């Protein structure tokens, strides 16, 4: 007769024993959650986490030294000349009614599947609609802000580390959340609306910065053969992909993206439905757009 | 740590915050070698390390206003940004090439090739050496795998063929000792 033995359950580690690993980002998600709960109840332990993280940077002094490429210095300086440093001053970007985004007229040659996007008929409505919608921060967006603020509170240990100039204490995803919260609190905003004037997404960024975060709301779910794609439209009407995304059961998605130039420099934003994997240029009518 | 370099670094950051490109150039001259070395150590690729080094200094340019001189050393802040930017890129590259995870054998080999620091870096190099040499090799190994290679407890246990509890214990013991030594010796110096 076979005798089955139940495995002896392993008790979870004491959160205090995980502080060092947490500071390195080596903890599993469930362990991180327990450490964060512990830090909320024991704020005095946050300093210990920050000290672990700071102490770990000493290892950087022991790496083999390498010279960076000589051209990198000039590349960096050329890059910053194209963008001023980010300022903390909040700014609400309202759509400009006198400067609608340019409709792309030149399509890549040979791209038979690529069709014109954002035709004038689809764009004509959004200046007025965007102006109205942007002036009304509706309940959804407030809930988004509150939700992220709650998540920010849950990442209190990381914030401490930032305050201690150790930046982030956990995985990079947490750093991204903090970035997103920073952008939401201090950044510029643009709301993307559909052709009924209903808000579908909001994009937020720091003035002058190339990094932004987008939240969607009530977008229809897509089958596996299609994906949503966010586009930045430059001053000449050229669409630049900011990334593809899918939505959850409530039509929500969060997308952080980096543009090659400051977000402010673009004229418009749009979301289109594309084949799975995304497209090099929009192939369908935009379902939500906003001027910048 | 010496006060004078820290003061100079603070002044550079204040000028960067005000949009002074020359200050950024000076800051780059002071730290580029260190940042490039760290990002290369994480990524093991010159091209990626170059891109991440540029991204790191761009973040300094864009986020100088977030740094608070009363709360920490410039170098700690810079290196933490450099490390996380490199780790971010490491994860992106892993997703892009479909590997999904690190080549663990390579990782262990890479970490075994560390050369001793050959010149002063951001602080008192002898002090740092003294501290690091007091960390047992097995503890140092797991800390470096987590710090430079973004490895979790589980990944380290698999790579090193060790029980998970042993890995956790080594991380905890090693980093606790490092923290204690760091606090003790910096207090003695000050």
XYZ file of C-alpha atoms in Angstrom:
482
model
C 0.000 0.000 0.000
C 1.380 3.296 -1.007
C 1.606 5.779 1.765
C 1.279 9.416 0.805
C 3.125 11.930 2.846
C 2.005 15.479 2.886
C 4.989 17.747 2.465
C 5.924 19.552 5.610
C 4.866 23.137 5.082
C 7.770 25.531 5.133
C 6.980 28.511 7.294
C 7.430 31.823 5.521
C 10.540 33.774 6.326
C 10.316 36.427 8.968
C 10.077 39.695 7.038
C 12.939 41.050 9.107
C 15.171 38.359 7.635
C 14.242 39.462 4.126
C 15.127 43.149 4.436
C 18.590 42.730 2.945
C 17.342 40.694 0.001
C 14.497 43.141 -0.498
C 17.002 45.999 -0.742
C 18.803 44.085 -3.499
C 15.600 43.219 -5.337
C 16.179 39.506 -4.822
C 12.889 38.725 -3.113
C 10.001 36.959 -4.822
C 6.789 38.964 -5.295
C 5.078 37.376 -2.284
C 8.136 38.033 -0.151
C 8.272 41.636 -1.325
C 4.643 42.080 -0.383
C 5.296 40.764 3.110
C 8.323 43.031 3.528
C 6.314 46.032 2.376
C 3.543 45.206 4.841
C 6.147 44.889 7.576
C 7.686 48.242 6.663
C 4.306 49.911 6.802
C 3.895 48.663 10.373
C 7.533 49.208 11.334
C 8.708 52.410 9.650
C 11.849 52.358 11.760
C 13.039 49.445 9.613
C 13.038 51.559 6.453
C 16.344 53.135 7.344
C 17.853 49.670 7.593
C 16.643 48.812 4.106
C 18.064 52.059 2.732
C 21.395 51.326 4.391
C 21.496 47.860 2.846
C 20.847 49.332 -0.577
C 23.466 52.033 -0.130
C 26.030 49.571 1.185
C 25.499 47.319 -1.820
C 26.634 50.108 -4.148
C 30.127 49.596 -2.738
C 30.397 46.604 -5.034
C 30.354 49.031 -7.939
C 33.785 50.216 -6.843
C 35.195 46.778 -7.433
C 34.164 46.175 -11.019
C 36.870 46.063 -13.701
C 37.261 49.539 -15.119
C 36.465 50.224 -18.770
C 36.755 53.423 -20.752
C 33.527 54.601 -22.363
C 33.712 55.351 -26.097
C 35.226 58.763 -26.732
C 32.262 59.852 -28.837
C 29.763 59.208 -26.065
C 30.401 62.520 -24.313
C 29.461 64.526 -27.382
C 26.463 62.300 -28.076
C 25.200 62.982 -24.578
C 25.656 66.724 -24.910
C 23.990 66.759 -28.329
C 21.101 64.877 -26.826
C 20.565 67.242 -23.911
C 20.710 70.234 -26.232
C 17.606 68.872 -27.877
C 15.739 68.807 -24.596
C 15.820 71.149 -21.614
C 16.035 69.630 -18.131
C 12.719 68.591 -16.637
C 11.207 71.151 -14.344
C 8.894 70.328 -11.521
C 6.352 73.005 -12.356
C 3.031 71.346 -13.103
C 1.456 72.218 -16.399
C -1.850 71.178 -17.816
C -1.648 70.927 -21.559
C -4.819 71.955 -23.284
C -5.403 71.065 -26.889
C -4.662 73.781 -29.371
C -7.742 74.440 -31.417
C -5.834 76.331 -34.088
C -3.273 73.632 -34.865
C -4.768 70.261 -35.576
C -2.341 67.440 -36.122
C -1.137 67.015 -39.644
C -2.556 64.077 -41.493
C 0.212 61.824 -42.722
C 0.254 61.960 -46.456
C 3.396 60.059 -47.305
C 3.206 56.343 -46.695
C 6.145 53.963 -46.832
C 6.531 52.712 -50.359
C 5.630 49.128 -50.994
C 3.476 48.896 -47.922
C 0.268 47.777 -49.471
C -1.285 46.993 -46.129
C -0.521 50.443 -44.790
C -3.257 52.953 -45.256
C -3.702 56.552 -44.350
C -4.543 57.166 -40.738
C -6.190 59.984 -38.897
C -8.086 61.379 -41.906
C -9.413 64.894 -41.618
C -12.923 63.649 -40.917
C -11.683 61.688 -37.945
C -9.658 64.584 -36.628
C -12.084 67.413 -37.123
C -14.067 66.650 -34.027
C -11.359 66.201 -31.518
C -10.153 69.722 -30.909
C -13.456 70.797 -29.464
C -14.119 67.496 -27.749
C -10.662 67.349 -26.254
C -10.947 70.866 -24.913
C -14.131 69.968 -23.093
C -12.920 66.637 -21.830
C -9.587 67.877 -20.604
C -11.269 70.472 -18.450
C -13.252 67.789 -16.663
C -11.141 65.356 -14.706
C -13.780 62.729 -14.351
C -14.250 60.152 -11.665
C -12.336 57.541 -13.545
C -9.174 59.537 -13.738
C -9.454 60.547 -10.137
C -9.789 56.899 -9.239
C -6.698 56.179 -11.301
C -4.796 58.833 -9.410
C -6.035 57.521 -6.093
C -5.219 53.983 -7.073
C -1.672 54.879 -7.981
C -1.289 56.933 -4.849
C -2.317 53.899 -2.857
C 0.221 51.842 -4.724
C 2.758 54.542 -4.033
C 1.985 54.256 -0.352
C 2.435 50.519 -0.621
C 5.891 51.231 -1.990
C 6.805 53.438 0.885
C 10.111 51.698 1.372
C 11.145 52.513 -2.147
C 10.179 56.113 -1.668
C 12.330 56.238 1.390
C 15.199 54.917 -0.600
C 14.657 57.608 -3.183
C 14.610 60.187 -0.462
C 17.835 58.680 0.795
C 19.161 58.969 -2.757
C 19.236 55.244 -3.122
C 16.470 55.571 -5.694
C 14.635 52.312 -5.805
C 14.732 49.451 -3.363
C 12.767 46.877 -5.229
C 12.396 45.637 -8.740
C 12.435 47.953 -11.702
C 8.692 47.640 -12.036
C 8.333 49.484 -8.772
C 10.590 52.217 -10.007
C 8.350 52.531 -13.030
C 5.305 52.849 -10.807
C 6.992 55.611 -8.881
C 7.894 57.296 -12.150
C 4.286 57.008 -13.212
C 3.075 58.560 -9.987
C 5.584 61.380 -10.316
C 4.423 62.023 -13.833
C 0.783 61.987 -12.766
C 1.315 64.402 -9.936
C 3.531 66.925 -11.659
C 3.248 66.343 -15.357
C 1.366 67.416 -18.441
C -1.694 65.520 -19.574
C -3.532 64.799 -22.778
C -6.807 62.929 -23.001
C -7.587 60.745 -25.980
C -11.238 60.589 -26.968
C -13.232 58.530 -29.384
C -15.526 59.864 -32.083
C -18.378 60.239 -29.612
C -16.266 62.472 -27.413
C -15.918 59.838 -24.725
C -12.635 59.647 -22.916
C -10.730 56.463 -23.732
C -7.204 57.128 -22.527
C -4.961 59.658 -20.883
C -1.273 60.209 -21.502
C 0.836 62.000 -18.907
C 4.427 63.169 -19.024
C 6.881 65.586 -17.492
C 7.326 68.752 -19.562
C 10.406 68.378 -21.690
C 10.770 64.710 -20.869
C 10.745 61.805 -23.285
C 9.108 59.382 -20.865
C 5.335 59.159 -20.508
C 2.635 56.905 -19.146
C -0.732 56.090 -20.704
C -3.847 54.746 -19.007
C -6.788 53.482 -20.974
C -10.401 53.177 -19.957
C -13.266 51.145 -21.413
C -11.500 49.996 -24.538
C -13.124 46.919 -26.067
C -11.290 43.644 -25.593
C -9.593 42.336 -28.732
C -9.082 38.789 -29.911
C -5.571 37.375 -30.060
C -5.085 38.358 -33.687
C -5.238 42.084 -32.921
C -3.614 44.540 -30.552
C -3.920 48.181 -29.622
C -1.093 50.468 -30.647
C -0.334 53.970 -29.416
C 1.073 56.466 -31.928
C 2.881 59.757 -31.557
C 2.324 62.089 -34.511
C 5.186 64.461 -35.243
C 4.940 67.938 -36.709
C 5.109 66.553 -40.229
C 2.322 64.086 -39.610
C 4.529 61.036 -39.362
C 3.278 58.371 -36.965
C 5.819 56.936 -34.522
C 4.829 53.869 -32.563
C 4.900 54.279 -28.786
C 4.113 50.617 -28.207
C 1.400 48.008 -28.340
C -0.844 46.982 -25.482
C -3.797 44.838 -24.529
C -6.554 45.673 -22.065
C -8.053 43.839 -19.130
C -11.705 42.915 -18.706
C -12.556 46.510 -17.837
C -10.790 47.872 -20.894
C -7.912 49.177 -18.840
C -4.227 49.135 -19.644
C -1.142 50.975 -18.508
C 1.717 51.663 -20.890
C 4.950 53.455 -20.045
C 6.943 54.508 -23.058
C 9.959 56.518 -24.100
C 10.042 58.708 -27.178
C 13.215 59.704 -28.981
C 12.393 63.357 -28.446
C 10.398 65.261 -25.850
C 6.716 64.374 -25.798
C 5.882 68.085 -26.017
C 7.477 68.199 -29.444
C 4.784 65.974 -30.958
C 1.551 67.301 -32.386
C -0.880 64.541 -31.548
C -1.479 61.124 -30.045
C -3.686 58.350 -31.351
C -4.674 54.775 -30.627
C -5.461 52.321 -33.406
C -6.215 48.618 -33.639
C -3.462 46.707 -35.395
C -2.603 43.112 -36.219
C -1.019 41.209 -33.326
C 2.566 42.320 -32.908
C 1.805 45.842 -34.084
C 2.408 47.716 -37.306
C 5.075 50.064 -38.574
C 2.329 52.535 -39.455
C -1.355 52.622 -38.549
C -3.539 50.416 -40.720
C -6.942 51.316 -39.276
C -8.893 54.404 -38.418
C -7.877 55.827 -35.026
C -10.346 55.016 -32.309
C -9.081 57.701 -29.936
C -6.985 60.796 -30.566
C -5.746 63.947 -28.863
C -3.874 67.024 -29.927
C -0.852 68.166 -27.951
C 34.274 59.937 2.651
C 36.078 63.134 1.763
C 33.943 66.213 2.088
C 35.513 68.239 -0.685
C 34.634 66.006 -3.645
C 31.122 65.610 -2.309
C 30.764 69.387 -2.139
C 32.010 69.724 -5.689
C 29.576 67.057 -6.846
C 26.725 68.815 -5.105
C 27.644 72.055 -6.804
C 27.714 70.301 -10.149
C 24.260 68.849 -9.553
C 22.929 72.256 -8.582
C 24.260 73.684 -11.832
C 22.802 70.755 -13.777
C 19.458 71.410 -12.131
C 19.707 74.968 -13.453
C 20.268 73.694 -16.970
C 24.028 74.239 -17.187
C 25.300 71.928 -19.939
C 28.912 72.574 -18.963
C 28.133 71.214 -15.512
C 26.735 68.064 -17.067
C 29.911 67.743 -19.134
C 32.006 68.066 -15.974
C 29.809 65.586 -14.162
C 30.196 63.187 -17.073
C 33.972 63.614 -17.063
C 34.031 62.810 -13.390
C 31.777 59.753 -13.426
C 31.484 58.357 -16.962
C 34.179 55.750 -16.495
C 32.583 54.449 -13.326
C 29.075 54.408 -14.790
C 30.218 52.749 -18.002
C 32.145 50.146 -16.019
C 29.148 49.298 -13.867
C 26.694 49.184 -16.758
C 29.094 47.036 -18.764
C 29.464 44.709 -15.788
C 25.694 44.259 -15.752
C 25.166 43.990 -19.506
C 28.457 42.474 -20.744
C 28.048 44.328 -24.021
C 29.807 47.531 -25.116
C 26.979 48.854 -27.257
C 24.323 48.313 -24.611
C 26.558 49.725 -21.900
C 27.146 52.822 -24.013
C 23.414 53.349 -24.500
C 22.656 52.792 -20.841
C 25.460 55.121 -19.782
C 23.947 57.831 -21.946
C 20.481 57.088 -20.535
C 21.870 57.325 -17.004
C 23.339 60.778 -17.556
C 20.169 61.907 -19.310
C 18.248 60.854 -16.211
C 20.654 62.910 -14.116
C 20.026 65.852 -16.435
C 16.267 65.436 -16.207
C 16.020 64.514 -12.527
C 18.650 66.656 -10.862
C 15.858 68.493 -9.086
C 14.898 65.254 -7.324
C 18.219 64.945 -5.565
C 18.412 66.254 -2.016
C 21.912 67.058 -0.807
C 20.937 66.555 2.815
C 19.899 62.972 2.293
C 22.723 61.139 0.649
C 25.836 60.941 -1.425
C 25.775 61.899 -5.068
C 27.669 58.775 -6.042
C 25.215 56.446 -4.307
C 22.343 58.109 -6.126
C 24.150 58.035 -9.479
C 25.173 54.409 -9.153
C 21.715 53.340 -8.107
C 20.237 55.018 -11.170
C 22.936 53.436 -13.349
C 22.319 49.998 -11.894
C 18.558 50.134 -12.295
C 18.812 51.527 -15.816
C 21.153 48.695 -16.727
C 18.921 46.091 -15.072
C 15.941 47.487 -16.965
C 17.857 47.112 -20.208
C 19.026 43.647 -19.254
C 15.425 42.551 -18.776
C 14.374 44.149 -22.053
C 17.168 42.391 -23.913
C 16.230 39.064 -22.367
C 12.647 39.505 -23.504
C 13.769 40.586 -26.960
C 15.980 37.611 -27.709
C 13.546 35.172 -26.184
C 15.980 33.650 -23.731
C 13.757 34.569 -20.843
C 16.502 34.104 -18.323
C 20.196 34.598 -17.900
C 22.775 32.093 -18.991
C 23.488 31.201 -15.429
C 26.755 29.436 -16.082
C 28.108 32.492 -17.848
C 26.949 34.661 -15.014
C 28.841 32.701 -12.445
C 31.942 32.711 -14.643
C 31.706 36.424 -15.215
C 31.502 37.146 -11.539
C 34.496 34.962 -10.924
C 36.604 37.202 -13.142
C 36.377 40.341 -11.081
C 39.620 42.204 -11.099
C 40.590 44.309 -8.122
C 39.982 48.003 -8.431
C 43.076 49.587 -9.896
C 42.601 53.245 -9.062
C 40.541 55.503 -6.850
C 36.877 55.648 -7.704
C 34.278 57.719 -5.953
C 35.631 57.535 -2.455
C 38.412 56.127 -0.359
C 39.277 53.055 -2.369
C 41.274 51.477 0.410
C 38.340 51.798 2.745
C 36.077 50.072 0.239
C 38.626 47.318 -0.307
C 38.930 46.822 3.404
C 35.197 46.490 3.731
C 34.703 44.141 0.795
C 37.529 41.816 1.737
C 35.847 41.175 5.047
C 32.810 39.706 3.310
C 33.212 35.923 2.896
C 33.478 34.849 -0.727
C 30.328 32.740 -0.708
C 28.283 35.613 0.695
C 29.831 38.087 -1.691
C 29.005 35.844 -4.628
C 25.250 35.836 -3.979
C 25.150 39.570 -3.310
C 26.905 40.233 -6.613
C 24.570 37.919 -8.491
C 21.591 39.816 -7.113
C 23.131 43.251 -7.501
C 24.698 42.981 -10.932
C 22.729 40.190 -12.575
C 19.261 40.884 -11.204
C 18.926 37.357 -9.919
C 16.311 36.330 -7.387
C 16.836 33.912 -4.518
C 15.379 31.109 -6.599
C 17.539 31.840 -9.641
C 20.648 31.944 -7.501
C 19.755 28.681 -5.803
C 19.400 27.035 -9.218
C 22.570 28.573 -10.613
C 24.697 27.660 -7.647
C 22.951 24.368 -6.911
C 22.324 25.409 -3.359
C 19.281 25.078 -1.096
C 17.080 28.156 -1.224
C 17.492 28.707 2.487
C 21.262 28.727 2.137
C 21.098 31.425 -0.517
C 18.792 33.546 1.597
C 21.027 33.106 4.590
C 24.136 34.110 2.662
C 22.491 37.228 1.247
C 21.270 38.230 4.666
C 24.547 37.541 6.445
C 26.709 39.144 3.761
C 24.729 42.292 3.352
C 24.239 42.676 7.094
C 27.983 42.484 7.580
C 28.601 44.878 4.696
C 26.157 47.363 6.182
C 27.670 47.086 9.645
C 31.213 47.515 8.359
C 30.206 50.397 6.132
C 28.526 52.204 9.001
C 31.386 51.509 11.406
C 34.189 52.567 9.102
C 32.483 55.644 7.768
C 31.803 56.733 11.343
C 35.427 56.157 12.258
C 36.569 58.215 9.295
C 34.202 61.027 10.096
